[in-house]
PDB file of C-alpha atoms in Angstrom:
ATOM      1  CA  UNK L   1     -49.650  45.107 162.592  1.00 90.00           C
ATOM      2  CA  UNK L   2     -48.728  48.613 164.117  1.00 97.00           C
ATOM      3  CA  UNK L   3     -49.007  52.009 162.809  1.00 97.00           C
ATOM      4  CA  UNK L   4     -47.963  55.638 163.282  1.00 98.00           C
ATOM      5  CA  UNK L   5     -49.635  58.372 161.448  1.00 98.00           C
ATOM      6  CA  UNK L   6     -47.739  61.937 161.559  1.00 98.00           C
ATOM      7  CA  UNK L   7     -50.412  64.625 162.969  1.00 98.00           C
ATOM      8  CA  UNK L   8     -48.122  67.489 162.912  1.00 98.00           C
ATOM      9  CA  UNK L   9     -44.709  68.000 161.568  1.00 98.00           C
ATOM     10  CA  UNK L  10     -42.420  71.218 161.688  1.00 97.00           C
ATOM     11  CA  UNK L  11     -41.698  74.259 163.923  1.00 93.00           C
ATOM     12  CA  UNK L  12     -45.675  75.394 163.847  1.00 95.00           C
ATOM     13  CA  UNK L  13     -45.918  72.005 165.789  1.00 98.00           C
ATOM     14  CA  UNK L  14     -45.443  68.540 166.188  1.00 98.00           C
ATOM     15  CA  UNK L  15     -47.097  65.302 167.260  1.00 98.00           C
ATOM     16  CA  UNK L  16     -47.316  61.863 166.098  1.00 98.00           C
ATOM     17  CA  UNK L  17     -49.921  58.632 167.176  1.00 98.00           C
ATOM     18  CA  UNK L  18     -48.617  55.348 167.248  1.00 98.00           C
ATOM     19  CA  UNK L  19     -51.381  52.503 167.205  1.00 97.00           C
ATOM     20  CA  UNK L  20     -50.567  48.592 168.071  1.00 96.00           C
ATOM     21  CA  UNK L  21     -52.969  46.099 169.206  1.00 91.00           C
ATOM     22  CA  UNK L  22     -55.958  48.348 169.697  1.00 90.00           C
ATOM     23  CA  UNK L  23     -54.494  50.658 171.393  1.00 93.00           C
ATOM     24  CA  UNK L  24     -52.675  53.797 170.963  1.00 97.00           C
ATOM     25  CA  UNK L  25     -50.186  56.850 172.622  1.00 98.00           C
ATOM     26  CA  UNK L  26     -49.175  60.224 171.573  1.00 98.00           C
ATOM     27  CA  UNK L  27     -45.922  61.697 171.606  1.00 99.00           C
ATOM     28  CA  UNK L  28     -45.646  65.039 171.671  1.00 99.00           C
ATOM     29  CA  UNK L  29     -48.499  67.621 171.932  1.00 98.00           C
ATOM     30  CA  UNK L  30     -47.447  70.641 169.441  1.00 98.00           C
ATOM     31  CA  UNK L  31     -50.735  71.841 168.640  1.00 98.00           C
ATOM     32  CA  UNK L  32     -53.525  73.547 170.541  1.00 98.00           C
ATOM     33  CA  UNK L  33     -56.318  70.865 171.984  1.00 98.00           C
ATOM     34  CA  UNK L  34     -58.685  71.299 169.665  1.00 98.00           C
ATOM     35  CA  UNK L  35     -56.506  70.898 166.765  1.00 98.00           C
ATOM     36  CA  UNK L  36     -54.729  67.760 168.464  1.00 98.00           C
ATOM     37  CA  UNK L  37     -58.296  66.574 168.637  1.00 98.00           C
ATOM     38  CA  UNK L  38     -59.873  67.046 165.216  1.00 98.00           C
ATOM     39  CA  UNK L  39     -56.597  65.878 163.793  1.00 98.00           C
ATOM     40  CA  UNK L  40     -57.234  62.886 166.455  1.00 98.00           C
ATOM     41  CA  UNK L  41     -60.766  62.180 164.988  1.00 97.00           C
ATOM     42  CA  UNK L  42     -59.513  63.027 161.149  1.00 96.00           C
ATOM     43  CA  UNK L  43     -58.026  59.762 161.533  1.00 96.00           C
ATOM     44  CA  UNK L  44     -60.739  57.849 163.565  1.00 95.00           C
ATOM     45  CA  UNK L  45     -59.269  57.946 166.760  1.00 96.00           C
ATOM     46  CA  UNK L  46     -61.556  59.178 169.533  1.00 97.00           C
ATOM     47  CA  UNK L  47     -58.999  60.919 172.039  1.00 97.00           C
ATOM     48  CA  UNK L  48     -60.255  59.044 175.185  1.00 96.00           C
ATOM     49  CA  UNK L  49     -59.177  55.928 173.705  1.00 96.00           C
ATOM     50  CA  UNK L  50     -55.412  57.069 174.374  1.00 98.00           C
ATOM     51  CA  UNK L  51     -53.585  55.273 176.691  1.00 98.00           C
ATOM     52  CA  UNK L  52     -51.025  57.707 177.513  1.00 98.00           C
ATOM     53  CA  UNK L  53     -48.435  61.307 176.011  1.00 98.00           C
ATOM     54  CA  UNK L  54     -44.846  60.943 176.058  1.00 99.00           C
ATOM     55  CA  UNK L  55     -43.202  64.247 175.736  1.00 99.00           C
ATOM     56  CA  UNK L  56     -39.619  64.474 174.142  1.00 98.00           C
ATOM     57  CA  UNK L  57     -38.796  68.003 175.597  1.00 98.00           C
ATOM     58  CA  UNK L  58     -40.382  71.397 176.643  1.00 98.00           C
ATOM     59  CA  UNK L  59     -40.365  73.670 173.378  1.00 98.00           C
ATOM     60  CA  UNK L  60     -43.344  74.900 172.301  1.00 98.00           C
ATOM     61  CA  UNK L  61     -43.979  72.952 168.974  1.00 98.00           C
ATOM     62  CA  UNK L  62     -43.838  70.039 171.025  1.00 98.00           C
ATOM     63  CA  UNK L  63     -45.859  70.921 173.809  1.00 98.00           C
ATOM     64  CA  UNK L  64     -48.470  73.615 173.413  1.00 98.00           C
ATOM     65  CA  UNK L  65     -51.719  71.795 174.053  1.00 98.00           C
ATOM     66  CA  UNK L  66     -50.549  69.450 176.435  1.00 98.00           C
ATOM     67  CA  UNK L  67     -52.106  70.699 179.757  1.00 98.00           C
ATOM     68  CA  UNK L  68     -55.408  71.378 178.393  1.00 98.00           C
ATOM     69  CA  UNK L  69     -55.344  68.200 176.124  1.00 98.00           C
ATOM     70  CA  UNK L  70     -54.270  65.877 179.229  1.00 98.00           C
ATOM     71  CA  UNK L  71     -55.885  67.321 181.452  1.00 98.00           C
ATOM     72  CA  UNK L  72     -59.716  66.905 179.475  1.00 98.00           C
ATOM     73  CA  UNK L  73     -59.040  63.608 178.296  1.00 98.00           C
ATOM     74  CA  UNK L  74     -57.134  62.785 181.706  1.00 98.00           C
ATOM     75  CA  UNK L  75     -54.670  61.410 180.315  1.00 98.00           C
ATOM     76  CA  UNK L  76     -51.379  60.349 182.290  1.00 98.00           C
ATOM     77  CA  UNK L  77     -48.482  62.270 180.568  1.00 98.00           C
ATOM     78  CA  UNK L  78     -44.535  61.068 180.459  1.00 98.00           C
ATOM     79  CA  UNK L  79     -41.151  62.565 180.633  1.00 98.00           C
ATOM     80  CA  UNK L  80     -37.902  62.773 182.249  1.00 98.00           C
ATOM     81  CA  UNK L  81     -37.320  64.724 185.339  1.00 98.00           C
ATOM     82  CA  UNK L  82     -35.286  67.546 183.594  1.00 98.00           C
ATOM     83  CA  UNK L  83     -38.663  67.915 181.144  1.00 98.00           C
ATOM     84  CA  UNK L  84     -41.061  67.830 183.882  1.00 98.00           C
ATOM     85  CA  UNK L  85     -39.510  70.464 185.715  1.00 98.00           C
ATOM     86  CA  UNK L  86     -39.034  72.961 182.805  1.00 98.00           C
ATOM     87  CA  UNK L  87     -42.988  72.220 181.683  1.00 98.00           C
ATOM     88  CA  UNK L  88     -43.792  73.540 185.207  1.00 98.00           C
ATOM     89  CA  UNK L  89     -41.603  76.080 185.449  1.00 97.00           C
ATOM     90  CA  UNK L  90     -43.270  77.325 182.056  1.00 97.00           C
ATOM     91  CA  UNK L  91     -47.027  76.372 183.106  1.00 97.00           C
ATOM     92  CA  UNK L  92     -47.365  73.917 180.233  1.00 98.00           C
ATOM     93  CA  UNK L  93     -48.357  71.378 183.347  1.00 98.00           C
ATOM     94  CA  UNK L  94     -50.266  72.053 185.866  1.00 98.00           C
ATOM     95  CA  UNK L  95     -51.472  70.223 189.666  1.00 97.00           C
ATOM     96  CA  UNK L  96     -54.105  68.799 187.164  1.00 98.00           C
ATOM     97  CA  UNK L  97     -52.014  67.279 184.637  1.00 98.00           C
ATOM     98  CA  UNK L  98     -50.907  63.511 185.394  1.00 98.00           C
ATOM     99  CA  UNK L  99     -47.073  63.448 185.133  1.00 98.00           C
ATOM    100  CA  UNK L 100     -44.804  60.740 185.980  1.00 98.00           C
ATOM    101  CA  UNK L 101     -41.518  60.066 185.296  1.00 98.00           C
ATOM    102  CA  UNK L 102     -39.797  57.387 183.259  1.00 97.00           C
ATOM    103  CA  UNK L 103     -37.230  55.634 184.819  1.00 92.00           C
ATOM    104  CA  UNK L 104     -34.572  52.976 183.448  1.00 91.00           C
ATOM    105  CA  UNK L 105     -37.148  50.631 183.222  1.00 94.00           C
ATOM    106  CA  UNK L 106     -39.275  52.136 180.502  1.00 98.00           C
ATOM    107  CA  UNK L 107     -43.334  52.210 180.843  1.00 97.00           C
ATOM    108  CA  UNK L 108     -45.628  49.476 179.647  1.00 97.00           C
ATOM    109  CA  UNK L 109     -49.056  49.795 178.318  1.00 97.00           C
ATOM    110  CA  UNK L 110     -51.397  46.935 177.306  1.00 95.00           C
ATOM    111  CA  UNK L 111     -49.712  46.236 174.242  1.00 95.00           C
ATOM    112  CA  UNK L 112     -46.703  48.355 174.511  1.00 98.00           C
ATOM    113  CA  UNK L 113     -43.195  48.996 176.024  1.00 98.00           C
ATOM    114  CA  UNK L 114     -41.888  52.466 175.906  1.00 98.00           C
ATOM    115  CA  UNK L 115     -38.048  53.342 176.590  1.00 98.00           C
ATOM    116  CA  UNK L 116     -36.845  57.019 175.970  1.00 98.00           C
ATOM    117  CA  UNK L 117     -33.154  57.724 174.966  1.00 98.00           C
ATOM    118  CA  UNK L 118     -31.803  60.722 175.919  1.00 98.00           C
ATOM    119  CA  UNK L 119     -31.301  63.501 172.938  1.00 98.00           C
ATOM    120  CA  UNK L 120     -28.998  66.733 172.511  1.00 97.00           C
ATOM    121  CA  UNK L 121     -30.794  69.902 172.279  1.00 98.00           C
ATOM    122  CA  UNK L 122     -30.865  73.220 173.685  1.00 97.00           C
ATOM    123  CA  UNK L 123     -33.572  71.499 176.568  1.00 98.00           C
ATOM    124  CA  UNK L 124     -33.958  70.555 179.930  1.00 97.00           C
ATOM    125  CA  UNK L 125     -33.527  67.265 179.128  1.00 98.00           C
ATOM    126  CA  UNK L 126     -34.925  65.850 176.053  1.00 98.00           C
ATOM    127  CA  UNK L 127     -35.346  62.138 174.752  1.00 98.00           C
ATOM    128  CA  UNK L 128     -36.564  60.031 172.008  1.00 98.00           C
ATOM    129  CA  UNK L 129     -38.732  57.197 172.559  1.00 98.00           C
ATOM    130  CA  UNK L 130     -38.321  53.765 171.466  1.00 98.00           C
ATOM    131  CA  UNK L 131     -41.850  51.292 171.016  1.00 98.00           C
ATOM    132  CA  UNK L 132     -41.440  47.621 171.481  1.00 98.00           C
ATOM    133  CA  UNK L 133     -44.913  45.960 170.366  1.00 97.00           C
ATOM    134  CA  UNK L 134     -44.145  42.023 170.643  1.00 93.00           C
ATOM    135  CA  UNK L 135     -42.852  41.493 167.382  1.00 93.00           C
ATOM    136  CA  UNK L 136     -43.018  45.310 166.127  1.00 97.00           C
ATOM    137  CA  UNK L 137     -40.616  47.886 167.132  1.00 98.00           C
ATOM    138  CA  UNK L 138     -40.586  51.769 166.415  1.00 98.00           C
ATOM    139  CA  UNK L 139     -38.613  54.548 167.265  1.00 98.00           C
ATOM    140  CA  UNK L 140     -38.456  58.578 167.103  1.00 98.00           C
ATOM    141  CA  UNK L 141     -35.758  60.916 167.388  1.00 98.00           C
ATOM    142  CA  UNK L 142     -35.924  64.650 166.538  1.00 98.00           C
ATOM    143  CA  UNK L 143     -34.639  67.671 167.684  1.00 98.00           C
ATOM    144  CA  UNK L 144     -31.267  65.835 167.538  1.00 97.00           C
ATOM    145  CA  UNK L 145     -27.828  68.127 166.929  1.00 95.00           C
ATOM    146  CA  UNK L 146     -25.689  64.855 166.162  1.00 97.00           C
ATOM    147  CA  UNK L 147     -26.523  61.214 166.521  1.00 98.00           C
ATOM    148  CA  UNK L 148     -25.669  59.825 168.923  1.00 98.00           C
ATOM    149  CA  UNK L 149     -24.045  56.721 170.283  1.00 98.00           C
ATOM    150  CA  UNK L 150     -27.144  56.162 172.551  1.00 98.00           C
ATOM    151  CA  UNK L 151     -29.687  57.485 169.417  1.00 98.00           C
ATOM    152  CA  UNK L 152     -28.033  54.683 166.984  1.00 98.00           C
ATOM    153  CA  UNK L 153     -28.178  52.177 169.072  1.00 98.00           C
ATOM    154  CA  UNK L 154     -31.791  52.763 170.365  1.00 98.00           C
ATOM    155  CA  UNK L 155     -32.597  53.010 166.449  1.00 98.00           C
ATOM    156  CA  UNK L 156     -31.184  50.108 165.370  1.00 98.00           C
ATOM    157  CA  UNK L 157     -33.427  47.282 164.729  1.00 98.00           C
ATOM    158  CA  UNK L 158     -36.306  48.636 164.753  1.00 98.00           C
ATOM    159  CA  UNK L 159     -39.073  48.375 161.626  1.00 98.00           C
ATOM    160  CA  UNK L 160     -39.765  51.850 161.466  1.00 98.00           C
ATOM    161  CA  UNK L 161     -38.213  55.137 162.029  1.00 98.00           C
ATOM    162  CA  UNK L 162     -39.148  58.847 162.505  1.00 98.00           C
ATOM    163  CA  UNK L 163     -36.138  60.615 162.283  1.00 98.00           C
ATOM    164  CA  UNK L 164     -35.545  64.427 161.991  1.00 98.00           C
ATOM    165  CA  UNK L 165     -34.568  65.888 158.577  1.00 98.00           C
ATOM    166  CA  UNK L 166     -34.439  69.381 159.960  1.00 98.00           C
ATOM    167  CA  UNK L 167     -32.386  71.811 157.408  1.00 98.00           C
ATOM    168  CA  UNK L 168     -30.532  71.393 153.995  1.00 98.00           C
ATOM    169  CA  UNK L 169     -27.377  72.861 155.057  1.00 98.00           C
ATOM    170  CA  UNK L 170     -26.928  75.351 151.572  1.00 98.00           C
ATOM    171  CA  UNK L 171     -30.148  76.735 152.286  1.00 98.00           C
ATOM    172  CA  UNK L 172     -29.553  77.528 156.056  1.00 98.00           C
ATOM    173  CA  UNK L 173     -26.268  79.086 155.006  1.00 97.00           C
ATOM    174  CA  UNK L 174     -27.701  81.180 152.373  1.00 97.00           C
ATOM    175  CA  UNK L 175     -31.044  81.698 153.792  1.00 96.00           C
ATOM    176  CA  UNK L 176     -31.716  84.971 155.913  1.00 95.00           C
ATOM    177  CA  UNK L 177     -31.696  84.060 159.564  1.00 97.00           C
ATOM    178  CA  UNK L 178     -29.287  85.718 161.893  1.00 97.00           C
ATOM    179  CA  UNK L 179     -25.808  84.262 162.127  1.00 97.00           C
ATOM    180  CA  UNK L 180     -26.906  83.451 165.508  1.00 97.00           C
ATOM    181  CA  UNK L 181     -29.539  81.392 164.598  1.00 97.00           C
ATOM    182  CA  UNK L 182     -27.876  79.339 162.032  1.00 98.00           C
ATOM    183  CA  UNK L 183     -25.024  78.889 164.421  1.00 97.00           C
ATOM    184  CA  UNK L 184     -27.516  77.355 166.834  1.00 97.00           C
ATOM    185  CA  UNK L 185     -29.189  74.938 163.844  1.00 98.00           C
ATOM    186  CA  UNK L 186     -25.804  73.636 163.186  1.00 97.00           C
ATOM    187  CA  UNK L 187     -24.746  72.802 166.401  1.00 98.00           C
ATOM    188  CA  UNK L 188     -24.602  69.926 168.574  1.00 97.00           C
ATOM    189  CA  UNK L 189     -27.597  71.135 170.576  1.00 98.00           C
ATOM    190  CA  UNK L 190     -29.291  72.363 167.814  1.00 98.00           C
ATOM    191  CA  UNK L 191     -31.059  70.492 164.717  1.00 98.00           C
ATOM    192  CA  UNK L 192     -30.110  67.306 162.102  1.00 98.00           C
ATOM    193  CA  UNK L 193     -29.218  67.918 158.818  1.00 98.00           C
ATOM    194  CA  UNK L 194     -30.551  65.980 155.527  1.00 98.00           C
ATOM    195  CA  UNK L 195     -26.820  64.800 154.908  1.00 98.00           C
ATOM    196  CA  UNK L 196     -26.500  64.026 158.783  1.00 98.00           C
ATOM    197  CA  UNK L 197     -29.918  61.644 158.501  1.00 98.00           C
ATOM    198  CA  UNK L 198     -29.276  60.718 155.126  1.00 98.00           C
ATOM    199  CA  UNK L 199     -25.895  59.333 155.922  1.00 98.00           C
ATOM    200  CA  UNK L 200     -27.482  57.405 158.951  1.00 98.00           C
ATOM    201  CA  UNK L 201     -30.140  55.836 156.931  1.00 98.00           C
ATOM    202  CA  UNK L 202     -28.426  52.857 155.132  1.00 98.00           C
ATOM    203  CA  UNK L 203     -26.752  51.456 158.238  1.00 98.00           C
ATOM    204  CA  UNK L 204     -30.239  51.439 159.724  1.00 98.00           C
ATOM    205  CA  UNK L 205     -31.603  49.371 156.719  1.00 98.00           C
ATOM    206  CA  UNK L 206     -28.953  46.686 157.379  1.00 98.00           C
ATOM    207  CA  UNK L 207     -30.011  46.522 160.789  1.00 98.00           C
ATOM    208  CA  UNK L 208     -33.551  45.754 159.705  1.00 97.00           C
ATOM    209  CA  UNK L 209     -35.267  48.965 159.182  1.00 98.00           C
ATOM    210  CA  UNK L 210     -38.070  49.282 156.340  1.00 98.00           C
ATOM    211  CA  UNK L 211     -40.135  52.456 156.634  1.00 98.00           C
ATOM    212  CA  UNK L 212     -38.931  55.871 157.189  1.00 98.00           C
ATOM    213  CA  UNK L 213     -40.444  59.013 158.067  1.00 98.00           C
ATOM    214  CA  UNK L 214     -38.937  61.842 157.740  1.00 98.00           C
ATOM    215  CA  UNK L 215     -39.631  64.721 160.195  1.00 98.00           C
ATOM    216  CA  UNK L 216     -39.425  68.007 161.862  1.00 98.00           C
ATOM    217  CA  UNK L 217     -38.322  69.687 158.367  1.00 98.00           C
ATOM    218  CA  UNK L 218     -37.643  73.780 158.280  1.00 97.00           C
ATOM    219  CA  UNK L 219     -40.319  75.442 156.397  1.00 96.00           C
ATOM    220  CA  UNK L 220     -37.553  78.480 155.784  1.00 96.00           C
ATOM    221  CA  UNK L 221     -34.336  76.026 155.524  1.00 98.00           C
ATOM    222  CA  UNK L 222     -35.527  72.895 153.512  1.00 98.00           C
ATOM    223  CA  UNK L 223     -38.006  71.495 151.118  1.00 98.00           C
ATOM    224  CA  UNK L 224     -39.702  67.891 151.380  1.00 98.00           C
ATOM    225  CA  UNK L 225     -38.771  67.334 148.099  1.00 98.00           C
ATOM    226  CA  UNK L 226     -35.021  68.109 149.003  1.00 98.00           C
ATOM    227  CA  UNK L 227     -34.782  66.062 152.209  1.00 98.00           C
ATOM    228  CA  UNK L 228     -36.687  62.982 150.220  1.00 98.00           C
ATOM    229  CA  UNK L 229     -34.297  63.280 147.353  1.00 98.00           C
ATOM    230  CA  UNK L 230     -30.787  63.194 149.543  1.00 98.00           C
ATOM    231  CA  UNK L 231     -31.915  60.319 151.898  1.00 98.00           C
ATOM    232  CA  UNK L 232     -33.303  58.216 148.841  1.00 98.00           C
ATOM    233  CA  UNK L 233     -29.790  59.129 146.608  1.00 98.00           C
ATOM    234  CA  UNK L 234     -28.053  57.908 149.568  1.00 98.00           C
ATOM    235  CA  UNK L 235     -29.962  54.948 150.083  1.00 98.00           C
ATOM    236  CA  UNK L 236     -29.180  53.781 146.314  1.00 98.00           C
ATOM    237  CA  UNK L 237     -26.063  54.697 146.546  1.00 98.00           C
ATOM    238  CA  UNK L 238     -25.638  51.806 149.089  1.00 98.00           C
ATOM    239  CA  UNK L 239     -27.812  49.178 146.107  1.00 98.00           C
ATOM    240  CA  UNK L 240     -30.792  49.344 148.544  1.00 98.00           C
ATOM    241  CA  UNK L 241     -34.047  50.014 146.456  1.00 98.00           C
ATOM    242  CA  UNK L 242     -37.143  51.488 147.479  1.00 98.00           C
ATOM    243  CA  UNK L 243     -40.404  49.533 147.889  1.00 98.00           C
ATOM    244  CA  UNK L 244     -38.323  46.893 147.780  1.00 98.00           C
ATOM    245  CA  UNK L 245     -35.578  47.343 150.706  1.00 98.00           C
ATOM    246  CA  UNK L 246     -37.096  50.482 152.540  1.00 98.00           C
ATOM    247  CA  UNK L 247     -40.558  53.144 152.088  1.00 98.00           C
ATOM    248  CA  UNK L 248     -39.736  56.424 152.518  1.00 98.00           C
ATOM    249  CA  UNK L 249     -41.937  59.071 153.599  1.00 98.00           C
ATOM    250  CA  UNK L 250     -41.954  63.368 154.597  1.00 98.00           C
ATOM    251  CA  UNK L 251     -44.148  63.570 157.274  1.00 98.00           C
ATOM    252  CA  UNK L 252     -46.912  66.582 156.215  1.00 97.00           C
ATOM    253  CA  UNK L 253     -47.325  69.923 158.341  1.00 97.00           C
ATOM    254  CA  UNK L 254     -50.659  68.699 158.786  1.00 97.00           C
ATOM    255  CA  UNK L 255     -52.025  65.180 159.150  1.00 96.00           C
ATOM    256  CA  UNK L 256     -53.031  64.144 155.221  1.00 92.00           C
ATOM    257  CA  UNK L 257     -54.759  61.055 156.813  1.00 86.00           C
ATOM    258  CA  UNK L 258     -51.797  58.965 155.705  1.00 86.00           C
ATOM    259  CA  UNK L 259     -50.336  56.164 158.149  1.00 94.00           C
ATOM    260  CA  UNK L 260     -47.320  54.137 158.135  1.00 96.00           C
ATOM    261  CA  UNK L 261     -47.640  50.312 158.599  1.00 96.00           C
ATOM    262  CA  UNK L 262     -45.175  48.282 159.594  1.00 96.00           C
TER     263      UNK L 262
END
């Protein structure tokens, strides 16, 4: 059995725990370190116990309590090369902070692999992360501005999914950002769509997904109700039924204590 509970969702900051075996990692580190922590112990998990951070890329919402997380729990932290250099560069690392680089062969842990994927975003050099646990896989990807070839592939067959539901596109369009700024969303380096991840979901399915967690959603552009309403449409519109063929969840702004099991 495996698990990943959502801590934080959405531009104020994001970070999710995955849990296999006894043991556990963190991806991403969007919140201070004494949120991180009480949202750590909110679900029973003392923070020493983790084996390890993975970082996707160096925005803020994904990385403003690393150093002072990592470096009290001393905890070794993982990236690319492009990511490591901009966290520097940006003093979100420090000569404290355990970094190492993941290379083509991925990172094992007691009881897990870990592969990243590279991304497109306006970063350094971002990636998703894909979990093999034995006979358990798991995968995230947000912060995407298309899929993919590499994203799909590193998403396929695995039993549960994170994937970004950033924006409904209507809302964006109509909403009051600068031009700028919505040009950026809706580019390929900026942020998915609900019909983008929607229309991805029921190939995913086939390919022997079952839980779904939808994440990263715009707290000006989109609604959870909206980006759980498109993806589940979708999903019947290809005769797959939830609870029976798939779970679909919205991953909260804040940790509600709720996990997915897979």
């Amino acid at each position: 059995m495996a698990k990943v509970i959502p801590l934080f969702s959405g531009s104020s900051g994001n970070s999710y725990l995955i849990c296999s075996g006894g043991s556990s990692l963190l991806i991403d580190v969007g919140r201070n370190a004494k949120q991180t922590t009480l949202a750590l112990e909110k679900n029973g998990v003392d923070p020493k116990s983790i084996e390890a951070v993975f970082i996707t890329h160096e925005h803020t919402d994904h990385v403003q309590g690393l150093r002072v997380f990592a470096n009290k729990y001393n905890l070794p932290v993982f990236m690319s090369e492009g990511t490591k250099n901009a966290l520097a560069q940006k003093r979100y690392i420090d000569d404290k902070t355990r970094c190492y680089i993941i290379g083509s062969g991925g990172v094992d842990l007691s009881t897990m692999h870990i592969d990243r994927f590279p991304i497109s975003h306006d970063c350094a050099e971002g990636c998703g992360y894909r979990v093999d646990m034995g006979n358990r896989r798991f995968a995230l990807a947000t912060d995407l501005g298309y899929v993919s070839e590499e994203v799909e592939q590193a998403l396929l067959g695995c039993d549960a999914v994170t994937i970004e539901s950033n924006h409904d596109v209507n809302m964006l369009r109509m909403g009051p950002y600068p031009y700028i700024l919505k040009r950026r969303i809706m580019s390929d380096k900026g942020h998915l769509s609900n019909t983008v991840c929607s229309e991805l979901l029921p190939k995913l399915v086939k390919g022997g997904t079952k839980r779904f967690i939808l994440a990263h959603l715009s707290r000006e552009n989109n609604m959870p109700e909206i980006a759980y309403r498109e993806s589940l449409n979708v999903l019947n519109e290809n005769d797959m039924e939830l609870m029976s063929d798939f779970t679909l969840d919205v991953a909260p702004v804040e940790t509600d204590g709720t996990a997915v099991i897979f």
